[in-house]
Amino acid sequence: DTGVSQDPRHKITKRGQNVTFRCDPISEHNRLYWYRQTLGQGPEFLTYFQNEAQLEKSRLLSDRFSAERPKGSFSTLEIQRTEQGDSAMYLCASSFSTSGMYEQYFGPGTRLTVT
Amino acid sequence: LAKTTQPISMDSYEGQEVNITCSHNNIATNDYITWYQQFPSQGPRFIIQGYKTKVTNEVASLFIPADRKSSTLSLPRVSLSDTAVYYCLVGASGNTGKLIFGQGTTLQVKP
């Protein structure tokens, strides 16, 4: 399977703990995005990488959130001191910058539950 | 990016054609119209994209009138497996290509 993969698929954590999610994009894609989706809502943009450079961060991304994409391959999203409001599905997507506009390939997501 | 308005939900029966309309009155000259499909517990999936008139692929058709202030996603002969949320997105790729999703339309296909 050469699609976007995310790990873990589910994570349950206690409030105040740190969590880290991983995304492996399609190998030839140079753009990588993180989104967050809560129940009944569409995904919300969090941050964007072109290769290893993080070029945009949403205001939704508080100081407790950090994302990296070392060497322009896989990416990690870390949430420190989790809060119940962080409970959501975290989606990763990738695309190739010269492909059709808005055609992003999404992974299955990581569902985070903060108790 | 242009704001979009689409119905919150729609019901249909197997074998029927389903048309989901999206309004985007403030669409800009260089904006494309794109539709994504999302099944429960999965990430969204690109369905179709267009700029004007009509676009058709193996999954759906997209109709865009001349003024481009609305668009209609047409799904021919739906099946139970087409039950999903459908998102209409409008905007140019810009520098980042980030996607701005609305609430989408939840399509329920009944037997």
JSON list of C-alpha atoms in Angstrom, two decimals, chain A residues 9 31 33 35 37 40-45 48 50 55-56 89 91 95 100-109 111, chain B residues 1 30 32 34 36 38 41-46 49 87 89-103:
[
{"chain": "A", "resi": 9, "resn": "ARG", "atom": "CA", "xyz": [-4.78, 4.90, 14.71]},
{"chain": "A", "resi": 31, "resn": "ARG", "atom": "CA", "xyz": [3.91, 18.83, 0.63]},
{"chain": "A", "resi": 33, "resn": "TYR", "atom": "CA", "xyz": [-0.40, 18.91, 5.90]},
{"chain": "A", "resi": 35, "resn": "TYR", "atom": "CA", "xyz": [-5.60, 18.83, 10.00]},
{"chain": "A", "resi": 37, "resn": "GLN", "atom": "CA", "xyz": [-11.42, 17.18, 12.86]},
{"chain": "A", "resi": 40, "resn": "GLY", "atom": "CA", "xyz": [-19.73, 16.75, 12.96]},
{"chain": "A", "resi": 41, "resn": "GLN", "atom": "CA", "xyz": [-17.28, 19.29, 11.59]},
{"chain": "A", "resi": 42, "resn": "GLY", "atom": "CA", "xyz": [-15.06, 19.39, 8.55]},
{"chain": "A", "resi": 43, "resn": "PRO", "atom": "CA", "xyz": [-11.29, 19.09, 8.97]},
{"chain": "A", "resi": 44, "resn": "GLU", "atom": "CA", "xyz": [-9.48, 22.25, 10.12]},
{"chain": "A", "resi": 45, "resn": "PHE", "atom": "CA", "xyz": [-6.03, 23.14, 8.84]},
{"chain": "A", "resi": 48, "resn": "TYR", "atom": "CA", "xyz": [1.88, 22.77, 6.37]},
{"chain": "A", "resi": 50, "resn": "GLN", "atom": "CA", "xyz": [7.06, 21.94, 1.97]},
{"chain": "A", "resi": 55, "resn": "LEU", "atom": "CA", "xyz": [5.78, 27.23, 6.10]},
{"chain": "A", "resi": 56, "resn": "GLU", "atom": "CA", "xyz": [2.44, 27.91, 7.74]},
{"chain": "A", "resi": 89, "resn": "MET", "atom": "CA", "xyz": [-9.23, 13.07, 14.83]},
{"chain": "A", "resi": 91, "resn": "LEU", "atom": "CA", "xyz": [-5.48, 13.86, 9.86]},
{"chain": "A", "resi": 95, "resn": "SER", "atom": "CA", "xyz": [0.43, 16.27, -2.19]},
{"chain": "A", "resi": 100, "resn": "GLY", "atom": "CA", "xyz": [-3.78, 19.51, -9.68]},
{"chain": "A", "resi": 101, "resn": "MET", "atom": "CA", "xyz": [-4.81, 22.14, -7.25]},
{"chain": "A", "resi": 102, "resn": "TYR", "atom": "CA", "xyz": [-6.42, 20.86, -4.05]},
{"chain": "A", "resi": 103, "resn": "GLU", "atom": "CA", "xyz": [-5.81, 17.19, -4.75]},
{"chain": "A", "resi": 104, "resn": "GLN", "atom": "CA", "xyz": [-4.49, 16.06, -1.40]},
{"chain": "A", "resi": 105, "resn": "TYR", "atom": "CA", "xyz": [-4.21, 12.46, -0.28]},
{"chain": "A", "resi": 106, "resn": "PHE", "atom": "CA", "xyz": [-5.32, 11.86, 3.28]},
{"chain": "A", "resi": 107, "resn": "GLY", "atom": "CA", "xyz": [-4.30, 9.20, 5.74]},
{"chain": "A", "resi": 108, "resn": "PRO", "atom": "CA", "xyz": [-6.80, 7.33, 7.93]},
{"chain": "A", "resi": 109, "resn": "GLY", "atom": "CA", "xyz": [-6.21, 9.65, 10.86]},
{"chain": "A", "resi": 111, "resn": "ARG", "atom": "CA", "xyz": [-8.20, 9.48, 16.91]},
{"chain": "B", "resi": 1, "resn": "LEU", "atom": "CA", "xyz": [-10.91, 31.76, 0.12]},
{"chain": "B", "resi": 30, "resn": "ASN", "atom": "CA", "xyz": [-8.78, 32.13, -10.39]},
{"chain": "B", "resi": 32, "resn": "TYR", "atom": "CA", "xyz": [-11.26, 26.20, -8.71]},
{"chain": "B", "resi": 34, "resn": "THR", "atom": "CA", "xyz": [-13.29, 20.86, -5.69]},
{"chain": "B", "resi": 36, "resn": "TYR", "atom": "CA", "xyz": [-14.12, 15.64, -1.41]},
{"chain": "B", "resi": 38, "resn": "GLN", "atom": "CA", "xyz": [-15.40, 11.30, 3.54]},
{"chain": "B", "resi": 41, "resn": "SER", "atom": "CA", "xyz": [-13.38, 7.02, 10.47]},
{"chain": "B", "resi": 42, "resn": "GLN", "atom": "CA", "xyz": [-11.48, 7.75, 7.24]},
{"chain": "B", "resi": 43, "resn": "GLY", "atom": "CA", "xyz": [-9.74, 10.77, 5.81]},
{"chain": "B", "resi": 44, "resn": "PRO", "atom": "CA", "xyz": [-11.39, 12.74, 3.00]},
{"chain": "B", "resi": 45, "resn": "ARG", "atom": "CA", "xyz": [-10.91, 11.56, -0.55]},
{"chain": "B", "resi": 46, "resn": "PHE", "atom": "CA", "xyz": [-10.67, 13.78, -3.64]},
{"chain": "B", "resi": 49, "resn": "GLN", "atom": "CA", "xyz": [-12.42, 19.36, -9.57]},
{"chain": "B", "resi": 87, "resn": "TYR", "atom": "CA", "xyz": [-17.46, 18.65, 0.99]},
{"chain": "B", "resi": 89, "resn": "LEU", "atom": "CA", "xyz": [-14.25, 23.58, -1.48]},
{"chain": "B", "resi": 90, "resn": "VAL", "atom": "CA", "xyz": [-13.50, 26.72, -3.45]},
{"chain": "B", "resi": 91, "resn": "GLY", "atom": "CA", "xyz": [-10.21, 28.49, -3.79]},
{"chain": "B", "resi": 92, "resn": "ALA", "atom": "CA", "xyz": [-6.96, 28.75, -5.64]},
{"chain": "B", "resi": 93, "resn": "SER", "atom": "CA", "xyz": [-3.96, 26.73, -4.64]},
{"chain": "B", "resi": 94, "resn": "GLY", "atom": "CA", "xyz": [-2.13, 29.80, -3.46]},
{"chain": "B", "resi": 95, "resn": "ASN", "atom": "CA", "xyz": [1.25, 29.27, -1.91]},
{"chain": "B", "resi": 96, "resn": "THR", "atom": "CA", "xyz": [0.31, 26.44, 0.46]},
{"chain": "B", "resi": 97, "resn": "GLY", "atom": "CA", "xyz": [-2.62, 24.62, -1.11]},
{"chain": "B", "resi": 98, "resn": "LYS", "atom": "CA", "xyz": [-4.23, 24.22, 2.30]},
{"chain": "B", "resi": 99, "resn": "LEU", "atom": "CA", "xyz": [-7.85, 23.12, 2.23]},
{"chain": "B", "resi": 100, "resn": "ILE", "atom": "CA", "xyz": [-10.65, 25.00, 3.99]},
{"chain": "B", "resi": 101, "resn": "PHE", "atom": "CA", "xyz": [-13.54, 22.65, 4.71]},
{"chain": "B", "resi": 102, "resn": "GLY", "atom": "CA", "xyz": [-17.09, 23.62, 5.64]},
{"chain": "B", "resi": 103, "resn": "GLN", "atom": "CA", "xyz": [-19.53, 21.30, 7.40]}
]
